[in-house]
mmCIF file of C-alpha atoms and ligand atoms in Angstrom:
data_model
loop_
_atom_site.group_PDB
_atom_site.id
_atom_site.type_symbol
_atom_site.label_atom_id
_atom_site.label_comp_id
_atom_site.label_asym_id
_atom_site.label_seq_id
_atom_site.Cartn_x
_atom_site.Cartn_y
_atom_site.Cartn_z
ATOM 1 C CA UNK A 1 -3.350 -16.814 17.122
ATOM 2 C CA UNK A 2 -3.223 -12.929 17.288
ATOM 3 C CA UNK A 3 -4.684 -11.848 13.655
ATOM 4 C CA UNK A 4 -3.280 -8.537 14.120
ATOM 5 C CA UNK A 5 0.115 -8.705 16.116
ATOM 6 C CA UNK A 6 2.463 -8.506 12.867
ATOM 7 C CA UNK A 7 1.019 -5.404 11.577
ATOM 8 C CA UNK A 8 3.191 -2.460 11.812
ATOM 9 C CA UNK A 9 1.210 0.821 12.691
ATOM 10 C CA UNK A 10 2.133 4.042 12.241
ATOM 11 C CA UNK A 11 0.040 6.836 14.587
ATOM 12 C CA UNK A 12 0.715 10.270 13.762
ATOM 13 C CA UNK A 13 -1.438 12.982 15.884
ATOM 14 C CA UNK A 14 0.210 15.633 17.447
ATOM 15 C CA UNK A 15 -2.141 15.601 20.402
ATOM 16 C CA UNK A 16 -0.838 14.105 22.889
ATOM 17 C CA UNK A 17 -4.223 12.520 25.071
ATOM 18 C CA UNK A 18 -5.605 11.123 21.434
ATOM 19 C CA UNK A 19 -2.046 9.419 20.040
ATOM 20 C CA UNK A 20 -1.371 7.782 24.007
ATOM 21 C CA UNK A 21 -4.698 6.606 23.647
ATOM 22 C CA UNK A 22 -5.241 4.941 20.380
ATOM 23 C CA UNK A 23 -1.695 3.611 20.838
ATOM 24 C CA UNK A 24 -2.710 2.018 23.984
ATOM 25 C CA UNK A 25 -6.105 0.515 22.870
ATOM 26 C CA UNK A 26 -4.431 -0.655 19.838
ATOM 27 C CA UNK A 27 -1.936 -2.569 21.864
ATOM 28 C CA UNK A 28 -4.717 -3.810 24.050
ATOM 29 C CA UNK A 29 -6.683 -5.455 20.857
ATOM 30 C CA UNK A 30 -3.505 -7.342 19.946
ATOM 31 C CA UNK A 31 -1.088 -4.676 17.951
ATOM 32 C CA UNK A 32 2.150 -5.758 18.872
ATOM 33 C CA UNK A 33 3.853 -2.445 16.931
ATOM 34 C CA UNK A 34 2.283 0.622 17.409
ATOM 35 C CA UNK A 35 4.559 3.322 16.554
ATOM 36 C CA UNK A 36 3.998 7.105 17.122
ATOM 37 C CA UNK A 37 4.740 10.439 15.998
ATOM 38 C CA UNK A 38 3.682 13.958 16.355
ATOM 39 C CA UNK A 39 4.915 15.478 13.434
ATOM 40 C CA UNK A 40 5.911 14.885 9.480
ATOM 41 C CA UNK A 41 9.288 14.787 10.190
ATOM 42 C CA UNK A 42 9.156 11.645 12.833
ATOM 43 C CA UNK A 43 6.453 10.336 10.744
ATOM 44 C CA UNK A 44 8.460 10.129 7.376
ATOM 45 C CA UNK A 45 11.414 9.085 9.982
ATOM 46 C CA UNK A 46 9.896 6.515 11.459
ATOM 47 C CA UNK A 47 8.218 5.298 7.613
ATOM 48 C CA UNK A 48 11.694 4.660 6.203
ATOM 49 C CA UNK A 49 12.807 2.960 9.203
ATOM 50 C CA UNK A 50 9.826 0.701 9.622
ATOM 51 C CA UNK A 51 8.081 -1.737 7.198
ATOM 52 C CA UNK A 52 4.531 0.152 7.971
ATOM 53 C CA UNK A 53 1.516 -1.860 7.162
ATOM 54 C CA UNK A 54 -0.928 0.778 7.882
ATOM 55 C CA UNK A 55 -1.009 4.884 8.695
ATOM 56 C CA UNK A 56 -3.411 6.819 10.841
ATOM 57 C CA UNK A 57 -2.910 10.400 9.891
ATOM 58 C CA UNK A 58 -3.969 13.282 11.289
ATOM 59 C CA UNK A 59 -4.687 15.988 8.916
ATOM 60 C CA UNK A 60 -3.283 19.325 10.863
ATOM 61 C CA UNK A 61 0.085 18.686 12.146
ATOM 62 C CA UNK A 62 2.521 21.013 13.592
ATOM 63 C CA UNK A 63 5.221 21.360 10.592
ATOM 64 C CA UNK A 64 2.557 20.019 7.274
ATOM 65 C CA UNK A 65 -0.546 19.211 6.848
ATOM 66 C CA UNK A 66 -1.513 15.336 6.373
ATOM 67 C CA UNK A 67 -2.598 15.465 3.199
ATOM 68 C CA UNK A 68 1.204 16.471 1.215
ATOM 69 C CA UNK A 69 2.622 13.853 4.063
ATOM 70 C CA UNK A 70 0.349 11.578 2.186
ATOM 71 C CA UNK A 71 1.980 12.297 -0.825
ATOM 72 C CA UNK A 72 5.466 11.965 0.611
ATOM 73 C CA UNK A 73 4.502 8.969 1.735
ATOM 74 C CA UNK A 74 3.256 7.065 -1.330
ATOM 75 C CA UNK A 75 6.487 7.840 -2.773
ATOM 76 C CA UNK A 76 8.036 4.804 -1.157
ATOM 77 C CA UNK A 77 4.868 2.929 0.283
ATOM 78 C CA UNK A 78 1.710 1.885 -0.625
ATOM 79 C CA UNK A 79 0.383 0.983 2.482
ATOM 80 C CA UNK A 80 -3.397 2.086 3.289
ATOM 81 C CA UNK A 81 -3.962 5.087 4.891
ATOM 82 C CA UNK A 82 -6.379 6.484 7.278
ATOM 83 C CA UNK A 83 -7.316 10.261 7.322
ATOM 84 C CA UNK A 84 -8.424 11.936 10.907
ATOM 85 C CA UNK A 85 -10.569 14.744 9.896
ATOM 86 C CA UNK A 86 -11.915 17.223 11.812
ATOM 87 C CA UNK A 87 -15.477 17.839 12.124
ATOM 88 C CA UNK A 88 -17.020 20.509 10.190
ATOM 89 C CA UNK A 89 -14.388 20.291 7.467
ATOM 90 C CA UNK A 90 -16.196 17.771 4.456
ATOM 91 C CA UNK A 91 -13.714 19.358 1.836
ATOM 92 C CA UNK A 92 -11.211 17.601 4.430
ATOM 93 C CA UNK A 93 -12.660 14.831 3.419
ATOM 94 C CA UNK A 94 -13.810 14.624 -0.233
ATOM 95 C CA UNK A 95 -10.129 15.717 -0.530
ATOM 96 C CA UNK A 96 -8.540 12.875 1.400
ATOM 97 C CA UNK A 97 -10.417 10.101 -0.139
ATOM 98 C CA UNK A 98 -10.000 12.100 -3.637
ATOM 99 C CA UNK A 99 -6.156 11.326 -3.295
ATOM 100 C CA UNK A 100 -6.787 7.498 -2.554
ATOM 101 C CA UNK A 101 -6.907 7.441 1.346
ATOM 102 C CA UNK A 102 -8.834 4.058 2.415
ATOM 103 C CA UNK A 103 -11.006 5.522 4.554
ATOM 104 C CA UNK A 104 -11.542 8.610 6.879
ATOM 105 C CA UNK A 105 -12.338 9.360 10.038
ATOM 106 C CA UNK A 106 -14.119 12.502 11.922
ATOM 107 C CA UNK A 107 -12.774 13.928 14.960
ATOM 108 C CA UNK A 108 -13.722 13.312 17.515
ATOM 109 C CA UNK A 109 -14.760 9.717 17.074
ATOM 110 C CA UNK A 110 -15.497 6.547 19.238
ATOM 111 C CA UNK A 111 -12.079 4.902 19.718
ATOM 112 C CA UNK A 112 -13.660 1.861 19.348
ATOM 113 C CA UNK A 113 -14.967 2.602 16.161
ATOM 114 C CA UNK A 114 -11.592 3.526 14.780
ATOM 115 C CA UNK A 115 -10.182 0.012 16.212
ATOM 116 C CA UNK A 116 -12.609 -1.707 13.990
ATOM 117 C CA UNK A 117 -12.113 0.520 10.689
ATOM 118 C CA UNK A 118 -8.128 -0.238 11.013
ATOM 119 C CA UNK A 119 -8.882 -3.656 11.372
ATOM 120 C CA UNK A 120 -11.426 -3.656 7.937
ATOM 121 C CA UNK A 121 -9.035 -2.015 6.322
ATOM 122 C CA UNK A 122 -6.145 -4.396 7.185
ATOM 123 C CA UNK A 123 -8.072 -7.566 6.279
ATOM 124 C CA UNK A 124 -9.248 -6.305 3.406
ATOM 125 C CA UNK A 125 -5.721 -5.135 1.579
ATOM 126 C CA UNK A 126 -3.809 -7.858 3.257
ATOM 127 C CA UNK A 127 -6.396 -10.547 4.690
ATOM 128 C CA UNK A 128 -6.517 -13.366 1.509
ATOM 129 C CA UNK A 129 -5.038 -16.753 2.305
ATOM 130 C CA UNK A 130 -1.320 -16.463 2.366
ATOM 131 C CA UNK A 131 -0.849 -18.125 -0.708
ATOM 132 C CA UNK A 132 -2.991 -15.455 -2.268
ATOM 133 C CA UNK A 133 -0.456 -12.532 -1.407
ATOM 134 C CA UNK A 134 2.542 -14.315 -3.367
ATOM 135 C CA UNK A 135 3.242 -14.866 -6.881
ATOM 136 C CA UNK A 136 4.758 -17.712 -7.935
ATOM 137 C CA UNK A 137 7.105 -16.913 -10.833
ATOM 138 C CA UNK A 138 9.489 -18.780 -12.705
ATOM 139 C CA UNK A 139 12.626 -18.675 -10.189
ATOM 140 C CA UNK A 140 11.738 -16.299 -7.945
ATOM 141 C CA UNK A 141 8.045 -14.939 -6.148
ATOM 142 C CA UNK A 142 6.909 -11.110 -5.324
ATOM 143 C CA UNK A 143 5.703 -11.264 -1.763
ATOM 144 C CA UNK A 144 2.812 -8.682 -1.766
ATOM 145 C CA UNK A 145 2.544 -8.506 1.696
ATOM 146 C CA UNK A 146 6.614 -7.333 1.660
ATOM 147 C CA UNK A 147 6.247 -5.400 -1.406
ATOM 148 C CA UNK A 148 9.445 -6.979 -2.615
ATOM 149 C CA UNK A 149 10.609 -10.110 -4.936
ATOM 150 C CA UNK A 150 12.160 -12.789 -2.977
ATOM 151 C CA UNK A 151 15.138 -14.636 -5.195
ATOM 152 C CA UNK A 152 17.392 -17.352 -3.633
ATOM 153 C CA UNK A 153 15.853 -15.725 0.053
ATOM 154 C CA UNK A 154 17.040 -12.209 -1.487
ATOM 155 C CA UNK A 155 14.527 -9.676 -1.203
ATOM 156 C CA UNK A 156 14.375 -6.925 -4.287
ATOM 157 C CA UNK A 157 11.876 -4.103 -2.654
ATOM 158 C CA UNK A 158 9.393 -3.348 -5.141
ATOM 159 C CA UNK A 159 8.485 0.924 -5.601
ATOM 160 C CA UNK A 160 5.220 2.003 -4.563
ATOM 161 C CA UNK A 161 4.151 2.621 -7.973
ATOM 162 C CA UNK A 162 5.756 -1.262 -9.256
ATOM 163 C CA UNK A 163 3.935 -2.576 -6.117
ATOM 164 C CA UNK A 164 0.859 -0.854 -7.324
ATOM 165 C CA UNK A 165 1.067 -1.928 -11.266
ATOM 166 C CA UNK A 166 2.175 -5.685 -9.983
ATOM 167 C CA UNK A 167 -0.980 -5.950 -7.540
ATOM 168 C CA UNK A 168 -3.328 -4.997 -10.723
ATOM 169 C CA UNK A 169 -1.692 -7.363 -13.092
ATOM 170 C CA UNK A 170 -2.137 -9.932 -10.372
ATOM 171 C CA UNK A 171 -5.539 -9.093 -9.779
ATOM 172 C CA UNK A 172 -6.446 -9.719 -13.676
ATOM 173 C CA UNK A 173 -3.840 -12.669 -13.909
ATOM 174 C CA UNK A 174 -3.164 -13.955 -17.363
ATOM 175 C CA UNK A 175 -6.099 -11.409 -18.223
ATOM 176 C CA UNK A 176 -5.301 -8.216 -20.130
ATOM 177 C CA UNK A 177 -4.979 -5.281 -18.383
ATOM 178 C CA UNK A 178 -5.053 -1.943 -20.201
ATOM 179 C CA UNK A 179 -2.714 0.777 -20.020
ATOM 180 C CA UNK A 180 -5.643 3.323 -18.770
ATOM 181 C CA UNK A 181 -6.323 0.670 -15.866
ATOM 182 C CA UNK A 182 -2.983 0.215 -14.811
ATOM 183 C CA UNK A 183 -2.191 3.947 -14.813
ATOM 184 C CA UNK A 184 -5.213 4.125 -12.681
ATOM 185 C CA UNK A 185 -4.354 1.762 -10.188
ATOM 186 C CA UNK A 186 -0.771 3.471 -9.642
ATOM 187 C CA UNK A 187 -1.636 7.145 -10.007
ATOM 188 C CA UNK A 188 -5.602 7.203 -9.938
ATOM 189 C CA UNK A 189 -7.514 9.713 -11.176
ATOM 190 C CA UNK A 190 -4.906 11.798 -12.094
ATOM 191 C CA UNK A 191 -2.657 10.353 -14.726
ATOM 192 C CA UNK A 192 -2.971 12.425 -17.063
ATOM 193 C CA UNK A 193 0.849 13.136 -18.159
ATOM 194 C CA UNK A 194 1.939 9.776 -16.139
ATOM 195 C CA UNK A 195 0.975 7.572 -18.909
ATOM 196 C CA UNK A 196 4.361 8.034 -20.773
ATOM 197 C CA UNK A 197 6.181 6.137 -17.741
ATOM 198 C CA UNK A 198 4.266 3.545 -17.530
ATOM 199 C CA UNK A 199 6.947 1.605 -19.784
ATOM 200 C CA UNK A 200 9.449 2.487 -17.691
ATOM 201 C CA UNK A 201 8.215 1.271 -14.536
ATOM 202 C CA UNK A 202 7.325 -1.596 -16.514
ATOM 203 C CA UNK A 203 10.561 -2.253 -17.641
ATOM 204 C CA UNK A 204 11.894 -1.747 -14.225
ATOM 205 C CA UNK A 205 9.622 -4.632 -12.888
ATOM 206 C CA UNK A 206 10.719 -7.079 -15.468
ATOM 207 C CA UNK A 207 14.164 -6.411 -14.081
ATOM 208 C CA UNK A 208 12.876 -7.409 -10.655
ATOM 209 C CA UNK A 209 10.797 -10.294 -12.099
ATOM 210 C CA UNK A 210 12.239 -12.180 -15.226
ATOM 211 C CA UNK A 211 14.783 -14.024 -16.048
ATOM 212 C CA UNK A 212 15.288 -12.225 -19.237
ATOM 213 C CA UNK A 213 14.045 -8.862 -18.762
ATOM 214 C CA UNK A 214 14.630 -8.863 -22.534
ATOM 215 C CA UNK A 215 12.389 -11.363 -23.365
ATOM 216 C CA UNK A 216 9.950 -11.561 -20.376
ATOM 217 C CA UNK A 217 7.682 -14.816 -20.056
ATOM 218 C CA UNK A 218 5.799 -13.211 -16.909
ATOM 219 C CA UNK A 219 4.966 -9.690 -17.709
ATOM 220 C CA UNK A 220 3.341 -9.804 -21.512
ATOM 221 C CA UNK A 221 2.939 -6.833 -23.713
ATOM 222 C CA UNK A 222 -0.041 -7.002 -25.603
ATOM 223 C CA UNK A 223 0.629 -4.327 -28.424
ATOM 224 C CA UNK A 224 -1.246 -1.094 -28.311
ATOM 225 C CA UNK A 225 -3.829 -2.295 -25.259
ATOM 226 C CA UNK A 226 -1.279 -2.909 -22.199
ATOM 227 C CA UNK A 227 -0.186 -5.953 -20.589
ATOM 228 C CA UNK A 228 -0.905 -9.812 -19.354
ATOM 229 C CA UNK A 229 0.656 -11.218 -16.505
ATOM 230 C CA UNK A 230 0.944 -14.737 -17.334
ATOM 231 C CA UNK A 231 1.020 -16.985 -13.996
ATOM 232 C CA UNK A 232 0.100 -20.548 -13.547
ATOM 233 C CA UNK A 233 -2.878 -21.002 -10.702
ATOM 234 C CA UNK A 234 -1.632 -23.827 -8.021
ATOM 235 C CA UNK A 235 -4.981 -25.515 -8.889
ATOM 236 C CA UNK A 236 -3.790 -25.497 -12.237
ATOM 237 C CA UNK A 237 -2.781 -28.633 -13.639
ATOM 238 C CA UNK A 238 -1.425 -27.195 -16.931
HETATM 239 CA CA1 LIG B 1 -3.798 17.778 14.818
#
């Protein structure tokens, strides 16, 4: 079975030799959607139209620059990202990583080499067992790999910034997680002034996730620290 074939890929290079290249050694190591584009515009085009699993971006493009199409980006997806720098530019790259890229690359690089850093990067944010990547809750499950709750075969698409403060809570389950750690994990670094919505987005997953968003059962408050998500392991007995 092709590990990789499901992934959606998103290119975007505005040279032309470089993007019909990678696209065509992707497809060649078992990438059964590559999609292109040369610009921010296509790219944001083609990222609303298409569930992306991972970006390649190119930092100087035509009409932007990669790094604010980054931030465009993350407003409705939180799939990794890869930065193409260009060599002779480090502050390219302190800068892309600084704003939560997964990794970087400098121009010009071995194609192969960039093959096997999409590939590390895809098996590490979605590679667990499948059962890892969905939460059971009580009438309902959030499919991590969708980014979206699945209800009665219904699927409620999570935000970028719920996806990001579910996959923490999941990653501590039934632990607690702290406000400061949760506002890092959706906004990094630079919360500062964020904090404040973090019960809002909160609130807005509970709607998503409980039964009684009132009285939730899944997502805990823990007064004055932050928040448990309470979820029963399948090796649980209990
Ligand atoms: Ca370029």
């Amino acid at each position: 079975m092709n590990e990789f074939g499901k992934y959606r890929i998103l290119l975007i290079e505005d040279e032309k030799d470089i993007r019909k290249m990678l696209s065509e050694l992707l497809q060649s190591e078992g990438f059964d959607y590559v999609f292109t584009a040369d610009s921010c515009a296509k790219a944001l085009k083609t990222a609303y139209e298409q569930p992306i699993a991972l970006f390649v971006l190119d930092i100087m493009l035509p009409d932007g620059d990669g790094f604010s199409l980054y931030e465009d980006i993350r407003h409705f997806s939180a799939a990794p990202v890869i930065f193409l720098t260009a060599k002779g530019r480090p502050e390219d790259k302190i800068k892309g990583l600084g704003l939560g890229a997964d990794d970087y690359i400098v121009k010009p690089f071995l194609t192969g080499e960039l093959v096997l850093r999409i590939k590390a990067v895809l098996r590490r944010t979605y590679g667990k067992a499948t059962t890892d990547t969905k939460i059971m809750l009580a009438d309902r499950y959030v499919d991590l790999e969708k980014a979206a709750v699945i209800k009665n075969d219904k699927e409620i698409s999570l935000t970028a910034k719920e996806f990001l403060l579910i996959k923490k809570l999941y990653e501590n389950k039934n632990k607690i997680v702290t406000n400061d750690a949760l506002c890092m994990a959706a906004w990094g670094d630079g919360y500062y002034g964020y904090e404040n919505t973090l019960p809002v987005h909160i609130r807005h997953l509970r709607e998503k996730t409980e039964l009684k968003p009132s009285s939730p059962v899944h997502i805990i408050t823990v007064k004055g620290l932050g928040y448990r998500l309470v979820v029963k392991d399948e090796q649980d007995n209990i």
